[in-house]
Structure formats: structure tokens, C-alpha cells
Short mmCIF file of C-alpha atoms in Angstrom, two decimals:
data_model
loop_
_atom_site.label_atom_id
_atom_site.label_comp_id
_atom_site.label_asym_id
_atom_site.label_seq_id
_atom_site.Cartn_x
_atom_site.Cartn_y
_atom_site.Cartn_z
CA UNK Z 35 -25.77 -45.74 -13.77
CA UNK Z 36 -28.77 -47.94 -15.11
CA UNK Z 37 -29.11 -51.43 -14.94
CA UNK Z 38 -31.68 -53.58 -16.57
CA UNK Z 39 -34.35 -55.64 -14.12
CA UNK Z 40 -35.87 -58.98 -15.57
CA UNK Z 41 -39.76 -58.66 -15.01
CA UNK Z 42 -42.58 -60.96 -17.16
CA UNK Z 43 -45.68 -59.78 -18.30
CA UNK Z 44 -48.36 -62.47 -18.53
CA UNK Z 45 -51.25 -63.49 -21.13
CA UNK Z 46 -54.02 -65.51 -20.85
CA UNK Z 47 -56.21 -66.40 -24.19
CA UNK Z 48 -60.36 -66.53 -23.02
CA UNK Z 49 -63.34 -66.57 -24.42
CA UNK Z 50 -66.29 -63.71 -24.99
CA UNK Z 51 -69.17 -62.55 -26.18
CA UNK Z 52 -68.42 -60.47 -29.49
CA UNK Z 53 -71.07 -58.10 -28.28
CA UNK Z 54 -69.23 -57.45 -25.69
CA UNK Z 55 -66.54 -55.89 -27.24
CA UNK Z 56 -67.22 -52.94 -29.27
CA UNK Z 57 -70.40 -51.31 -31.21
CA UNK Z 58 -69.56 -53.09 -34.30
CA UNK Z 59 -69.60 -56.50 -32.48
CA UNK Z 60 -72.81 -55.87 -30.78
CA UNK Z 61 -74.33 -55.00 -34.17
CA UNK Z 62 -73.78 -58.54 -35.37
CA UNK Z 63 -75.14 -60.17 -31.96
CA UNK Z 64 -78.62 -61.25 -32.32
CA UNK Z 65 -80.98 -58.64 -30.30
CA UNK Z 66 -82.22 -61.64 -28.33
CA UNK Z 67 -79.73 -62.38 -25.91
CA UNK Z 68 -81.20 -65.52 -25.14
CA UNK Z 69 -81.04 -66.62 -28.28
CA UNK Z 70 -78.60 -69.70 -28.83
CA UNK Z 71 -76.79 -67.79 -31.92
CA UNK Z 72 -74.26 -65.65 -30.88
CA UNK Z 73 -70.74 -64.60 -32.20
CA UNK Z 74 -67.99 -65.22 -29.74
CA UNK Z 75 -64.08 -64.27 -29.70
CA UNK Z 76 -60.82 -65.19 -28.28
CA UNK Z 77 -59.01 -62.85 -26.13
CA UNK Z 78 -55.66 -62.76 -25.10
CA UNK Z 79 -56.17 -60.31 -21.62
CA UNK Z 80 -52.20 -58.82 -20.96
CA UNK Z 81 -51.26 -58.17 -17.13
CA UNK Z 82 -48.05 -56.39 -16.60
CA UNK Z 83 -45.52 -57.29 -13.94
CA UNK Z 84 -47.29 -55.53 -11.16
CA UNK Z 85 -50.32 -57.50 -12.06
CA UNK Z 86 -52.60 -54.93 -14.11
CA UNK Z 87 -54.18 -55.35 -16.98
CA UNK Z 88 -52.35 -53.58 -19.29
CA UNK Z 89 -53.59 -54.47 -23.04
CA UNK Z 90 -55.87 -56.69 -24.78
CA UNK Z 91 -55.42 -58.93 -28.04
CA UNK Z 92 -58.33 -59.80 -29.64
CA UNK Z 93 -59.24 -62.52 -32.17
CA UNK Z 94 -61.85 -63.06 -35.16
CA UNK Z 95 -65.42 -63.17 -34.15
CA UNK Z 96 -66.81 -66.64 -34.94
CA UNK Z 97 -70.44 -67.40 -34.37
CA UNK Z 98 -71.89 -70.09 -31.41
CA UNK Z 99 -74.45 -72.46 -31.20
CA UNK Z 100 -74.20 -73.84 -27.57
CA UNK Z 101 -73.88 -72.09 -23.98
CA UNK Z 102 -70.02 -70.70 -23.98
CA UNK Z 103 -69.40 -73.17 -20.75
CA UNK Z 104 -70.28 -76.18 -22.97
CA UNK Z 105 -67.90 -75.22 -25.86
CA UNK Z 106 -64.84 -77.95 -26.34
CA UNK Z 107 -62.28 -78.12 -28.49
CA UNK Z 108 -64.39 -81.48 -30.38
CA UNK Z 109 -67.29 -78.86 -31.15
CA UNK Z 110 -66.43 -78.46 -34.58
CA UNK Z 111 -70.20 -77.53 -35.80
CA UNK Z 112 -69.25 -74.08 -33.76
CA UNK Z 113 -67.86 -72.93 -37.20
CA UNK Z 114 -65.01 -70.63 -37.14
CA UNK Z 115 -63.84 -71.04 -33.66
CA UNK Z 116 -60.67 -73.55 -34.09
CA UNK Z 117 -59.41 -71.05 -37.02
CA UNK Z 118 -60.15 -68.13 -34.83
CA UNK Z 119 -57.56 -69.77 -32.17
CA UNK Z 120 -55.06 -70.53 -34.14
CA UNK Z 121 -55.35 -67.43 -35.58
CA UNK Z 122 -54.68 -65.73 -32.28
CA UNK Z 123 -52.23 -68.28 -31.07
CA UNK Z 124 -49.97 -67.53 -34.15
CA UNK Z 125 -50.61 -63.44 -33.38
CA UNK Z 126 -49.27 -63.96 -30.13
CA UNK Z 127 -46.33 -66.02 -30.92
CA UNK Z 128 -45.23 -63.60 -33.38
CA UNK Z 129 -44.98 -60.68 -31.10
CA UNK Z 130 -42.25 -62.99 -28.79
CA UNK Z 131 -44.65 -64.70 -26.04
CA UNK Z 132 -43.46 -67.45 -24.80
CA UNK Z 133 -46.61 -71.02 -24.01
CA UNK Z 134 -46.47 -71.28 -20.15
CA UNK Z 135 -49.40 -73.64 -19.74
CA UNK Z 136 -52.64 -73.83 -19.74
CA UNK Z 137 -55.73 -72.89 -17.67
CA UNK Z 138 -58.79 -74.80 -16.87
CA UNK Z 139 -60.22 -74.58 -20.17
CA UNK Z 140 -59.09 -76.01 -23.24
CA UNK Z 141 -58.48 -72.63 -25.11
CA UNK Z 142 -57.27 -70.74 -22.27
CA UNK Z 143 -53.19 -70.77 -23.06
CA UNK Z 144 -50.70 -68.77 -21.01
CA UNK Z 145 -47.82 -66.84 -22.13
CA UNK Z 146 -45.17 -65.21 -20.96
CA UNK Z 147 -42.68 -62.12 -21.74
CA UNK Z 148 -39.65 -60.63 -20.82
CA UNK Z 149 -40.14 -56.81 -19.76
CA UNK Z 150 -36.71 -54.78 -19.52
CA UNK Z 151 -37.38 -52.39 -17.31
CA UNK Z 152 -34.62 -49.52 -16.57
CA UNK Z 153 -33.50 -48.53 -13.32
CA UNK Z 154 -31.42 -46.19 -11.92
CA UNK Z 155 -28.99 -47.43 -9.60
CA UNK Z 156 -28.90 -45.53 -6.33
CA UNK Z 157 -25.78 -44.15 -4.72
CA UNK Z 158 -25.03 -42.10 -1.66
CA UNK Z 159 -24.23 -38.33 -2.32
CA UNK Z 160 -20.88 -37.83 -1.69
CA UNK Z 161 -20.23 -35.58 1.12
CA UNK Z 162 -19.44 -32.21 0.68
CA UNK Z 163 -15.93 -30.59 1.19
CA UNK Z 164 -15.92 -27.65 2.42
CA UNK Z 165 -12.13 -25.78 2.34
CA UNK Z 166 -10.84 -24.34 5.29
CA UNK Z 167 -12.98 -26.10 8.15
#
């Protein structure tokens, strides 16, 4: 017999460097890394109900003109990054996640969803007749 277990997988939507990413993304980062114009991205990082990271969404690249920790959700000179949220926000609704909250910073939404997860039930062997004893 299987029954179904209720178990939630978790999302959290953060912020990164675009270089970070993938080949193409570090192509369109400036070589100078300490240069103030970078591209950025939202992630949404997935962790599954035993807490591993088990997939990653990831937005549109937008480019930045301040230091990552001073971005707020007023900066709208950082062109590209409100659309690039929403964006991602909408993604992530559409494939059944669930707003939880929010972290510490003002783009970093949690999600939830519901996992079925199959398990066998577990029954005692039945003990064994044997005829004539």
C-alpha cells in the first residue's frame, strides 16, 4: 500500500553577480571587477524538504551602478532591476509557489511548495504456515 506524505520545498529570490553565473554572463561583466558597472540577476535558490539545494531559477540580467549591499527597492537609476523582479516573481508564481515572507532584504521573497512524496507503507510479514507441524 502507498500513502502520500505532505513535505514543502522552499525558495528564496537573491541577488548576484551575472558573471557569476555562466560564460555568457561573464562575457557581458566588465573585465574590471572593480569597476562600479556590473550586470546583476535575481535568483530564486530551491531547497528540497531535506534541506538541499535542489534547483535554481534564474532571472534577466540587469546592469548596476552601486555596491549590491546598497541596492533598494527606491534605486530606480539601477535600470532593469524592478522589471527583472517582477519578472521572476511572476515565473515563480506560475509554477504553483506559494509567498511565505520575506528575508532581510527587500527582494529576497520566500516561497513555498507542496512535495507529494510516495511511500510505501510497511507491514509485518505474515508468518509462515507450515502443514503438518
Amino acid at each position: 500500500m502507498r500513502r502520500q506524505v505532505e513535505k514543502w520545498e522552499t525558495l528564496e529570490i537573491e541577488l548576484e553577480e551575472a558573471g557569476e553565473c555562466s560564460w555568457w554572463s561573464s562575457l557581458m561583466a566588465p573585465l574590471d571587477r572593480g569597476s562600479d558597472n556590473a550586470f546583476m540577476r535575481f535568483v530564486g535558490r530551491v531547497w528540497g524538504p531535506d534541506g538541499r539545494e535542489t534547483a535554481l531559477v534564474r532571472g534577466e540580467a540587469f546592469p548596476r551602478f552601486v555596491d549590491p549591499d546598497d541596492l533598494s527597492p527606491d534605486d530606480a537609476w539601477s535600470p532593469g532591476w524592478e522589471l527583472s523582479l517582477v519578472h521572476l516573481r511572476g515565473r515563480i508564481e506560475q509554477e504553483g509557489w506559494l509567498r511565505a515572507g520575506c528575508g532581510l532584504e527587500p527582494w529576497s521573497h520566500r516561497y513555498v511548495r507542496r512535495v507529494e512524496v510516495t511511500r510505501r507503507a510497511r507491514f509485518a510479514r505474515p508468518a509462515r504456515h507450515v502443514a503438518g507441524r
